[in-house]
Short mmCIF file of C-alpha atoms (C1' of nucleotides) in Angstrom, two decimals:
data_model
loop_
_atom_site.label_atom_id
_atom_site.label_comp_id
_atom_site.label_asym_id
_atom_site.label_seq_id
_atom_site.Cartn_x
_atom_site.Cartn_y
_atom_site.Cartn_z
CA UNK A 1 -3.45 8.28 -40.63
CA UNK A 2 -2.41 8.24 -36.73
CA UNK A 3 0.50 5.86 -36.05
CA UNK A 4 0.52 3.34 -33.43
CA UNK A 5 3.97 4.84 -31.86
CA UNK A 6 2.48 8.44 -32.33
CA UNK A 7 -0.89 7.75 -30.92
CA UNK A 8 -3.21 9.91 -28.71
CA UNK A 9 -1.30 11.65 -25.98
CA UNK A 10 -4.18 11.63 -23.79
CA UNK A 11 -4.36 7.70 -23.90
CA UNK A 12 -0.55 7.59 -23.56
CA UNK A 13 -1.23 9.45 -20.38
CA UNK A 14 -3.71 7.02 -19.13
CA UNK A 15 -1.61 4.20 -19.79
CA UNK A 16 1.68 5.47 -18.24
CA UNK A 17 -0.54 6.53 -15.18
CA UNK A 18 -2.18 3.27 -14.70
CA UNK A 19 1.21 1.41 -15.01
CA UNK A 20 2.51 3.67 -12.43
CA UNK A 21 -0.16 3.84 -9.87
CA UNK A 22 -0.47 -0.14 -10.15
CA UNK A 23 3.16 -0.09 -9.54
CA UNK A 24 3.42 2.12 -6.86
CA UNK A 25 0.27 3.11 -5.73
CA UNK A 26 -1.25 7.01 -5.82
CA UNK A 27 1.16 8.61 -3.11
CA UNK A 28 4.35 7.59 -4.55
CA UNK A 29 3.41 8.56 -8.16
CA UNK A 30 3.84 11.88 -9.20
CA UNK A 31 2.28 13.91 -12.15
CA UNK A 32 5.82 14.86 -12.74
CA UNK A 33 7.03 11.30 -13.15
CA UNK A 34 4.10 10.53 -15.32
CA UNK A 35 4.69 13.11 -17.61
CA UNK A 36 8.58 12.37 -17.90
CA UNK A 37 7.38 8.83 -18.71
CA UNK A 38 5.41 9.84 -21.34
CA UNK A 39 7.76 12.26 -22.73
CA UNK A 40 5.36 15.33 -22.54
CA UNK A 41 5.07 18.45 -20.42
CA UNK A 42 3.94 17.79 -16.95
CA UNK A 43 1.35 20.53 -17.59
CA UNK A 44 -0.13 18.39 -20.09
CA UNK A 45 -1.67 15.95 -17.59
CA UNK A 46 -3.10 18.48 -15.52
CA UNK A 47 -4.32 19.96 -19.04
CA UNK A 48 -6.27 16.50 -19.89
CA UNK A 49 -7.36 15.55 -16.07
CA UNK A 50 -7.23 18.87 -13.80
CA UNK A 51 -5.77 16.92 -11.04
CA UNK A 52 -3.98 13.94 -10.06
CA UNK A 53 -6.94 12.95 -7.92
CA UNK A 54 -9.30 12.90 -11.14
CA UNK A 55 -6.82 11.09 -13.41
CA UNK A 56 -6.27 8.43 -10.53
CA UNK A 57 -10.34 8.08 -10.29
CA UNK A 58 -10.79 7.43 -13.85
CA UNK A 59 -8.66 4.77 -13.81
CA UNK A 60 -9.73 3.58 -10.60
CA UNK A 61 -12.98 3.28 -11.61
CA UNK A 62 -12.27 1.50 -14.85
CA UNK A 63 -10.64 -1.47 -12.41
CA UNK A 64 -13.41 -1.29 -10.16
CA UNK A 65 -15.93 -2.04 -12.93
CA UNK A 66 -13.60 -4.40 -14.55
CA UNK A 67 -13.59 -6.42 -11.11
CA UNK A 68 -17.48 -5.96 -10.59
CA UNK A 69 -19.07 -6.96 -14.20
CA UNK A 70 -18.50 -10.55 -14.32
CA UNK A 71 -20.11 -11.04 -11.04
CA UNK A 72 -23.46 -9.10 -12.42
CA UNK A 73 -23.64 -11.30 -15.41
CA UNK A 74 -25.36 -14.29 -13.67
CA UNK A 75 -25.17 -16.98 -16.09
CA UNK A 76 -27.82 -18.85 -14.30
CA UNK A 77 -26.94 -21.96 -15.76
CA UNK A 78 -28.65 -24.91 -14.76
CA UNK A 79 -25.72 -26.87 -13.52
CA UNK A 80 -25.17 -28.28 -10.22
CA UNK A 81 -23.98 -25.89 -7.54
CA UNK A 82 -20.66 -27.33 -7.23
CA UNK A 83 -20.12 -27.04 -10.51
CA UNK A 84 -21.23 -23.21 -10.91
CA UNK A 85 -19.09 -22.83 -7.69
CA UNK A 86 -15.94 -23.94 -9.32
CA UNK A 87 -16.63 -22.10 -12.63
CA UNK A 88 -17.11 -18.87 -10.26
CA UNK A 89 -13.76 -19.67 -8.63
CA UNK A 90 -11.78 -20.31 -11.66
CA UNK A 91 -13.18 -17.14 -13.43
CA UNK A 92 -12.39 -15.21 -10.51
CA UNK A 93 -9.19 -16.46 -10.49
CA UNK A 94 -8.42 -15.98 -14.23
CA UNK A 95 -9.63 -12.35 -13.91
CA UNK A 96 -6.97 -11.42 -11.17
CA UNK A 97 -4.45 -13.53 -13.05
CA UNK A 98 -5.09 -11.07 -16.34
CA UNK A 99 -4.55 -8.52 -13.77
CA UNK A 100 -2.42 -9.53 -11.05
CA UNK A 101 -1.42 -6.06 -9.71
CA UNK A 102 -4.96 -4.49 -9.11
CA UNK A 103 -5.82 -6.42 -6.10
CA UNK A 104 -2.62 -4.38 -4.52
CA UNK A 105 -3.92 -1.14 -5.79
CA UNK A 106 -7.76 -2.22 -4.44
CA UNK A 107 -6.20 -2.74 -1.16
CA UNK A 108 -3.59 -0.25 -0.88
CA UNK A 109 -5.83 2.76 -1.99
CA UNK A 110 -8.92 1.72 0.05
CA UNK A 111 -7.10 1.09 3.17
CA UNK A 112 -4.69 4.17 3.24
CA UNK A 113 -7.38 6.51 1.96
CA UNK A 114 -10.82 6.30 3.79
CA UNK A 115 -12.33 9.02 1.12
CA UNK A 116 -11.77 6.47 -1.52
CA UNK A 117 -13.39 3.85 0.34
CA UNK A 118 -16.27 5.51 1.25
CA UNK A 119 -16.65 6.92 -2.38
CA UNK A 120 -16.62 3.09 -3.41
CA UNK A 121 -19.50 2.06 -0.99
CA UNK A 122 -21.69 4.85 -1.98
CA UNK A 123 -21.31 3.75 -5.64
CA UNK A 124 -21.63 0.00 -5.49
CA UNK A 125 -24.20 0.37 -2.63
CA UNK A 126 -25.65 -3.08 -1.31
CA UNK A 127 -24.61 -4.96 -4.48
CA UNK A 128 -22.22 -6.72 -2.34
CA UNK A 129 -24.85 -7.84 0.01
CA UNK A 130 -27.31 -8.86 -2.86
CA UNK A 131 -24.53 -10.96 -4.15
CA UNK A 132 -23.84 -12.79 -1.06
CA UNK A 133 -27.70 -13.05 -0.28
CA UNK A 134 -27.88 -14.80 -3.64
CA UNK A 135 -24.97 -17.45 -2.90
CA UNK A 136 -26.51 -17.81 0.80
CA UNK A 137 -29.95 -18.95 -0.85
CA UNK A 138 -27.90 -21.74 -2.62
CA UNK A 139 -25.82 -22.64 0.13
CA UNK A 140 -28.95 -23.10 2.23
CA UNK A 141 -30.71 -25.21 0.06
CA UNK A 142 -27.18 -27.40 -0.34
CA UNK A 143 -27.13 -27.51 3.54
CA UNK A 144 -30.60 -28.69 3.48
CA UNK A 145 -30.18 -31.22 1.16
CA UNK A 146 -27.27 -32.44 3.36
CA UNK A 147 -24.75 -32.21 0.39
CA UNK A 148 -22.50 -29.59 2.10
CA UNK A 149 -21.57 -29.17 5.76
CA UNK A 150 -23.37 -26.11 7.66
CA UNK A 151 -21.15 -22.93 7.04
CA UNK A 152 -21.83 -19.36 6.83
CA UNK A 153 -21.86 -17.58 3.22
CA UNK A 154 -19.59 -15.26 4.33
CA UNK A 155 -16.81 -17.50 5.25
CA UNK A 156 -16.85 -19.22 2.22
CA UNK A 157 -16.53 -15.98 0.52
CA UNK A 158 -13.81 -14.95 2.45
CA UNK A 159 -12.14 -18.40 1.85
CA UNK A 160 -12.31 -17.90 -2.19
CA UNK A 161 -10.87 -14.50 -1.76
CA UNK A 162 -8.26 -15.39 0.41
CA UNK A 163 -6.90 -18.22 -1.95
CA UNK A 164 -7.47 -16.42 -5.08
CA UNK A 165 -5.68 -13.20 -4.24
CA UNK A 166 -2.89 -13.58 -2.38
CA UNK A 167 -0.56 -15.48 -4.42
CA UNK A 168 -0.89 -12.45 -6.79
CA UNK A 169 -0.03 -9.76 -3.58
CA UNK A 170 2.68 -11.64 -2.66
CA UNK A 171 4.31 -13.08 -5.76
CA UNK A 172 6.95 -10.18 -6.12
CA UNK A 173 7.87 -10.80 -2.35
CA UNK A 174 7.95 -14.35 -2.57
CA UNK A 175 10.09 -14.55 -5.83
CA UNK A 176 12.93 -12.68 -4.52
CA UNK A 177 12.83 -13.87 -0.85
CA UNK A 178 12.75 -17.91 -1.97
CA UNK A 179 14.66 -16.73 -5.01
CA UNK A 180 12.01 -18.11 -7.59
CA UNK A 181 12.96 -18.32 -11.22
CA UNK A 182 9.85 -16.89 -13.44
CA UNK A 183 9.34 -20.28 -14.43
CA UNK A 184 8.91 -21.62 -10.97
CA UNK A 185 6.53 -18.72 -9.94
CA UNK A 186 4.61 -19.45 -13.40
CA UNK A 187 4.08 -23.02 -12.33
CA UNK A 188 2.96 -22.21 -8.98
CA UNK A 189 0.33 -19.82 -10.06
CA UNK A 190 -0.77 -21.98 -12.74
CA UNK A 191 -0.80 -24.84 -10.31
CA UNK A 192 -3.18 -22.64 -7.71
CA UNK A 193 -6.21 -22.55 -9.80
CA UNK A 194 -6.66 -26.11 -9.40
CA UNK A 195 -5.35 -25.88 -5.76
CA UNK A 196 -7.92 -23.48 -4.85
CA UNK A 197 -11.01 -25.22 -6.27
CA UNK A 198 -9.91 -28.24 -4.88
CA UNK A 199 -9.85 -26.83 -1.01
CA UNK A 200 -12.91 -24.90 -1.37
CA UNK A 201 -14.66 -28.04 -2.63
CA UNK A 202 -13.31 -30.37 -0.21
CA UNK A 203 -13.96 -27.82 2.65
CA UNK A 204 -17.90 -27.86 1.83
CA UNK A 205 -17.99 -31.49 2.30
CA UNK A 206 -20.25 -32.73 5.04
CA UNK B 1 9.91 9.49 39.16
CA UNK B 2 8.56 9.17 35.60
CA UNK B 3 4.70 9.92 34.82
CA UNK B 4 3.18 7.56 32.50
CA UNK B 5 1.75 10.68 30.94
CA UNK B 6 5.16 12.36 30.74
CA UNK B 7 6.96 9.38 29.24
CA UNK B 8 9.93 9.57 27.34
CA UNK B 9 9.47 11.73 24.31
CA UNK B 10 11.75 9.23 22.00
CA UNK B 11 9.40 6.68 23.04
CA UNK B 12 6.38 8.63 22.08
CA UNK B 13 7.69 9.43 18.83
CA UNK B 14 8.39 5.81 17.99
CA UNK B 15 5.07 4.63 19.29
CA UNK B 16 3.29 7.49 17.25
CA UNK B 17 5.44 7.01 14.13
CA UNK B 18 4.28 3.06 14.47
CA UNK B 19 0.73 3.85 14.39
CA UNK B 20 0.82 6.05 11.62
CA UNK B 21 2.95 4.13 9.54
CA UNK B 22 0.54 1.01 9.86
CA UNK B 23 -2.47 3.16 9.09
CA UNK B 24 -1.23 4.94 6.40
CA UNK B 25 1.89 3.51 5.20
CA UNK B 26 5.75 5.28 4.73
CA UNK B 27 4.65 7.59 1.98
CA UNK B 28 1.55 8.91 3.53
CA UNK B 29 2.87 9.65 6.97
CA UNK B 30 5.21 12.72 6.97
CA UNK B 31 7.55 13.81 10.26
CA UNK B 32 5.33 16.89 10.55
CA UNK B 33 2.21 14.83 11.23
CA UNK B 34 3.96 12.82 13.87
CA UNK B 35 5.35 15.48 15.50
CA UNK B 36 2.02 16.95 15.50
CA UNK B 37 0.39 14.15 16.93
CA UNK B 38 3.14 13.69 19.44
CA UNK B 39 2.73 17.51 20.49
CA UNK B 40 6.34 18.20 19.94
CA UNK B 41 8.58 19.99 17.30
CA UNK B 42 9.22 18.58 14.03
CA UNK B 43 12.72 19.09 14.18
CA UNK B 44 12.63 16.67 17.37
CA UNK B 45 11.62 13.49 15.43
CA UNK B 46 15.02 14.33 13.19
CA UNK B 47 17.07 14.92 16.45
CA UNK B 48 16.16 11.32 17.80
CA UNK B 49 15.88 9.70 14.37
CA UNK B 50 18.00 11.69 12.08
CA UNK B 51 15.92 10.76 8.94
CA UNK B 52 12.31 9.53 8.13
CA UNK B 53 13.88 6.45 6.61
CA UNK B 54 15.75 5.47 9.72
CA UNK B 55 12.76 5.88 11.87
CA UNK B 56 10.84 3.71 9.88
CA UNK B 57 13.34 1.08 9.45
CA UNK B 58 13.65 1.01 13.36
CA UNK B 59 9.87 0.03 13.49
CA UNK B 60 9.70 -2.08 10.34
CA UNK B 61 12.92 -4.19 11.69
CA UNK B 62 11.08 -4.63 15.18
CA UNK B 63 7.98 -5.93 13.14
CA UNK B 64 9.92 -8.16 11.08
CA UNK B 65 11.95 -9.72 13.93
CA UNK B 66 8.39 -10.01 15.60
CA UNK B 67 6.97 -12.12 12.62
CA UNK B 68 10.10 -14.55 12.12
CA UNK B 69 11.27 -15.18 15.73
CA UNK B 70 8.27 -17.83 16.53
CA UNK B 71 9.07 -19.71 13.58
CA UNK B 72 12.59 -20.03 14.61
CA UNK B 73 11.90 -21.53 18.00
CA UNK B 74 11.41 -24.92 16.86
CA UNK B 75 9.65 -26.71 19.47
CA UNK B 76 10.39 -30.03 18.18
CA UNK B 77 7.60 -31.72 20.08
CA UNK B 78 7.33 -35.26 19.36
CA UNK B 79 3.79 -35.01 18.18
CA UNK B 80 2.23 -36.13 14.93
CA UNK B 81 2.56 -34.19 12.09
CA UNK B 82 -1.20 -32.96 11.75
CA UNK B 83 -0.93 -31.59 14.98
CA UNK B 84 2.26 -29.78 14.82
CA UNK B 85 0.82 -28.13 11.43
CA UNK B 86 -2.52 -27.34 13.28
CA UNK B 87 -0.02 -25.40 15.91
CA UNK B 88 1.62 -23.65 13.34
CA UNK B 89 -1.25 -22.28 11.74
CA UNK B 90 -3.00 -21.50 15.11
CA UNK B 91 0.09 -20.12 16.45
CA UNK B 92 0.70 -18.24 12.90
CA UNK B 93 -3.09 -16.73 13.04
CA UNK B 94 -2.92 -15.50 16.81
CA UNK B 95 0.34 -13.53 16.04
CA UNK B 96 -1.49 -11.87 13.23
CA UNK B 97 -4.66 -11.18 15.02
CA UNK B 98 -2.67 -9.43 17.72
CA UNK B 99 -0.78 -7.53 15.03
CA UNK B 100 -3.75 -6.85 12.55
CA UNK B 101 -2.11 -4.20 10.62
CA UNK B 102 1.25 -5.69 10.27
CA UNK B 103 0.74 -7.56 6.79
CA UNK B 104 -0.53 -4.65 5.13
CA UNK B 105 2.86 -2.88 6.04
CA UNK B 106 4.86 -5.45 5.01
CA UNK B 107 2.80 -5.75 1.68
CA UNK B 108 2.86 -2.23 1.38
CA UNK B 109 6.21 -1.50 1.79
CA UNK B 110 8.01 -4.24 0.30
CA UNK B 111 5.82 -3.73 -2.86
CA UNK B 112 6.24 -0.17 -3.64
CA UNK B 113 10.07 0.08 -2.19
CA UNK B 114 12.64 -2.48 -4.12
CA UNK B 115 15.28 -1.01 -1.55
CA UNK B 116 13.11 -2.48 1.40
CA UNK B 117 12.71 -5.85 -0.38
CA UNK B 118 16.48 -5.82 -0.88
CA UNK B 119 17.62 -5.26 2.17
CA UNK B 120 15.09 -7.66 3.56
CA UNK B 121 16.35 -10.47 1.55
CA UNK B 122 20.12 -9.75 2.48
CA UNK B 123 18.75 -9.58 6.20
CA UNK B 124 17.15 -12.85 6.43
CA UNK B 125 19.18 -14.87 3.74
CA UNK B 126 18.02 -18.20 3.08
CA UNK B 127 15.85 -18.59 6.21
CA UNK B 128 12.77 -19.18 4.63
CA UNK B 129 14.13 -21.67 2.30
CA UNK B 130 15.60 -23.41 5.33
CA UNK B 131 12.21 -23.27 7.18
CA UNK B 132 10.50 -24.37 3.94
CA UNK B 133 12.93 -27.57 3.52
CA UNK B 134 12.25 -28.56 7.25
CA UNK B 135 8.60 -28.92 6.58
CA UNK B 136 9.38 -30.23 2.94
CA UNK B 137 11.11 -33.14 4.76
CA UNK B 138 8.23 -33.93 7.23
CA UNK B 139 5.92 -33.59 4.16
CA UNK B 140 7.53 -36.11 2.26
CA UNK B 141 7.69 -38.52 5.08
CA UNK B 142 3.94 -38.19 5.49
CA UNK B 143 3.51 -38.42 1.67
CA UNK B 144 5.59 -41.68 1.69
CA UNK B 145 3.39 -43.04 4.61
CA UNK B 146 0.69 -42.30 2.44
CA UNK B 147 -0.87 -40.42 5.50
CA UNK B 148 -1.33 -37.19 3.14
CA UNK B 149 -1.73 -36.63 -0.40
CA UNK B 150 1.40 -35.51 -2.81
CA UNK B 151 1.72 -31.87 -2.84
CA UNK B 152 4.42 -29.29 -2.78
CA UNK B 153 5.50 -27.68 0.48
CA UNK B 154 5.34 -24.47 -1.19
CA UNK B 155 1.54 -24.71 -2.07
CA UNK B 156 1.00 -25.90 1.32
CA UNK B 157 2.99 -22.62 2.69
CA UNK B 158 0.79 -20.26 0.20
CA UNK B 159 -2.52 -21.82 0.96
CA UNK B 160 -1.63 -20.96 4.99
CA UNK B 161 -0.58 -17.57 4.47
CA UNK B 162 -3.53 -16.74 2.11
CA UNK B 163 -5.90 -17.96 4.52
CA UNK B 164 -4.34 -16.58 7.59
CA UNK B 165 -3.50 -12.82 6.35
CA UNK B 166 -6.42 -11.88 4.00
CA UNK B 167 -8.96 -11.68 6.46
CA UNK B 168 -6.81 -9.03 8.30
CA UNK B 169 -5.80 -7.33 5.17
CA UNK B 170 -9.20 -6.79 4.02
CA UNK B 171 -11.31 -6.44 7.31
CA UNK B 172 -11.56 -2.52 7.25
CA UNK B 173 -12.50 -2.70 3.36
CA UNK B 174 -15.15 -5.72 4.23
CA UNK B 175 -16.67 -4.18 7.42
CA UNK B 176 -17.40 -0.75 5.19
CA UNK B 177 -18.36 -2.64 2.12
CA UNK B 178 -20.74 -5.10 3.66
CA UNK B 179 -21.62 -2.99 6.56
CA UNK B 180 -20.47 -5.45 9.41
CA UNK B 181 -20.80 -4.52 12.96
CA UNK B 182 -17.82 -4.91 15.34
CA UNK B 183 -19.57 -7.69 16.69
CA UNK B 184 -19.94 -9.37 13.38
CA UNK B 185 -16.59 -8.88 12.30
CA UNK B 186 -15.22 -10.34 15.78
CA UNK B 187 -17.09 -13.33 15.18
CA UNK B 188 -15.82 -13.89 11.86
CA UNK B 189 -12.49 -13.35 13.09
CA UNK B 190 -13.02 -15.52 15.82
CA UNK B 191 -14.22 -18.34 13.44
CA UNK B 192 -11.69 -18.21 11.08
CA UNK B 193 -9.09 -20.01 12.86
CA UNK B 194 -10.94 -23.20 12.84
CA UNK B 195 -11.77 -22.51 9.76
CA UNK B 196 -8.56 -22.37 8.50
CA UNK B 197 -6.91 -25.22 10.32
CA UNK B 198 -9.92 -27.17 8.84
CA UNK B 199 -9.48 -26.34 5.47
CA UNK B 200 -5.72 -27.04 5.46
CA UNK B 201 -6.00 -30.43 7.19
CA UNK B 202 -8.92 -31.34 4.88
CA UNK B 203 -6.78 -30.27 1.65
CA UNK B 204 -4.06 -32.50 2.96
CA UNK B 205 -5.81 -35.62 3.19
CA UNK B 206 -5.04 -38.23 0.32
"C1'" DG C 1 -4.17 31.33 -47.03
"C1'" DC C 2 -6.77 32.42 -42.76
"C1'" DT C 3 -9.09 31.68 -38.69
"C1'" DA C 4 -10.66 29.05 -34.77
"C1'" DT C 5 -9.71 25.33 -31.86
"C1'" DA C 6 -6.83 21.82 -29.82
"C1'" DA C 7 -2.14 20.59 -28.04
"C1'" DT C 8 1.73 21.55 -25.79
"C1'" DT C 9 5.29 24.13 -23.34
"C1'" DA C 10 7.52 27.37 -20.32
"C1'" DA C 11 7.18 29.91 -15.99
"C1'" DT C 12 5.92 30.12 -11.86
"C1'" DA C 13 2.91 30.73 -7.56
"C1'" DG C 14 1.79 28.16 -3.54
"C1'" DA C 15 1.94 24.41 -0.39
"C1'" DA C 16 4.29 20.75 1.79
"C1'" DT C 17 8.05 17.94 2.91
"C1'" DT C 18 12.60 16.73 4.79
"C1'" DA C 19 16.43 17.77 6.92
"C1'" DT C 20 19.82 21.19 9.08
"C1'" DT C 21 21.57 24.91 12.31
"C1'" DA C 22 22.01 27.83 15.76
"C1'" DA C 23 19.75 29.34 19.99
"C1'" DA C 24 17.15 28.23 24.22
"C1'" DT C 25 15.79 25.87 27.69
"C1'" DA C 26 15.82 21.67 31.13
"C1'" DA C 27 18.29 18.39 33.42
"C1'" DT C 28 22.17 16.33 35.64
"C1'" DA C 29 26.68 16.47 37.70
"C1'" DT C 30 30.27 18.22 40.31
"C1'" DA D 1 26.06 27.75 41.74
"C1'" DT D 2 28.11 26.41 37.63
"C1'" DA D 3 29.34 23.99 33.94
"C1'" DT D 4 28.03 20.11 30.97
"C1'" DT D 5 25.12 17.69 28.79
"C1'" DA D 6 20.67 16.49 26.88
"C1'" DT D 7 16.19 18.20 25.12
"C1'" DT D 8 13.36 21.38 22.53
"C1'" DT D 9 12.09 25.15 19.57
"C1'" DA D 10 12.33 28.58 15.64
"C1'" DA D 11 13.95 29.65 11.60
"C1'" DT D 12 14.88 28.36 7.41
"C1'" DA D 13 17.12 26.08 3.06
"C1'" DA D 14 16.39 23.12 -0.24
"C1'" DT D 15 13.60 20.25 -2.78
"C1'" DT D 16 9.46 18.27 -4.70
"C1'" DC D 17 5.07 18.27 -5.95
"C1'" DT D 18 0.66 19.85 -7.66
"C1'" DA D 19 -2.00 23.45 -10.26
"C1'" DT D 20 -2.79 27.21 -13.12
"C1'" DT D 21 -1.54 30.76 -16.49
"C1'" DA D 22 -0.16 32.97 -20.64
"C1'" DA D 23 2.30 32.25 -24.64
"C1'" DT D 24 3.69 28.92 -28.49
"C1'" DT D 25 3.10 25.64 -31.68
"C1'" DA D 26 0.42 22.70 -34.60
"C1'" DT D 27 -4.18 20.98 -36.65
"C1'" DA D 28 -8.41 21.33 -38.95
"C1'" DG D 29 -12.28 23.84 -41.58
"C1'" DC D 30 -13.68 27.00 -44.82
#
DNA sequence: GCTATAATTAATAGAATTATTAAATAATAT
DNA sequence: ATATTATTTAATAATTCTATTAATTATAGC
């Protein structure tokens, strides 16, 4: 019977690599360091994953899926647009809150490594465009009804993304520079979900 | 008389290093690569700057100053709060627009290197706190007057920062994934300044 | 117990990187 | 013209990192 402490070394390598990649990015994390933290020989990392790149990709892809999946499950609730939007923002926010370091990982790796960006594009294809088109439909309908002011879907999308990710991107810096306690930071994070919803809904008003 | 083409090698090294650091970050840029792009011997980079770290710090500090300076010049215009806030947002946006890769540099280096974060904190001290306190005063006055709704200064600050930086952080990814043309992206960027001002001012309303 | 397979390690090749040093070349001043 | 100083290069030490290989130890099946 496997002890929790003595679990699968392969899994331990994945977990440790994930933690380190999230903390310091791909370039700043060495397989040597991963092995050291796991407490195994460095060759073992390569035994299971052949290359550092493949190990990273396994983790990266997992995270991509985690962030794409919720947007595919179109719970086409027959609720008013505003309510659906509110849910979307809140769910997105909670997803990031549960994985606060992922936005930086995405940003860092997609910006510094063109290959990774290209492979992502190939993988997800025009899924983003389709999702945007779907919101666009709703938006146009509402605009015609006059319930919201004229605006581009892409702008709405950027606004939501901006508000939702940035607090998590900057929080370690903020905490240090403004000298925030854990509690203060948590309060801010707790408060921002509502703040973001409020801002988006207000900015839609005609 | 110095030819433009044949300018100062030291300056060429700084310029090239700056470009590469902004593009790929500190870790992914080697002094060998800088030298290759400059067209000089790799030892020359170390001759002028001793270490890669010192070269980076020179550039990093320049960028920090560039982004801190405008907020120190308190043009205490005797204009209404809303107008001053509008100016603040717009100036901040334009500053980033003129240096679109700097936000990522800051984020990347401050998040992946604790030493850099600590040294920044020591350098700027409680300047951020003081600037926040200053806005806080104004804000409290306006809230008392009832011209804006009750809200924390820090939340306002985060909202502005979120809206202003994110488009520049994500634009290379956005361009690729949504398949935007340069013109389309420029339009979005052009439009966002107003969008951001609008959102912030609206969210302040009681 | 014996054998086959899986997991793990030690050793190391090979490449890249930072940094230094000594020598060579160019520029400047006297 | 020569001495002095600044710039540049070639060579290389020292380190780190990825990846591979061969050998060793552990595990499971029969």
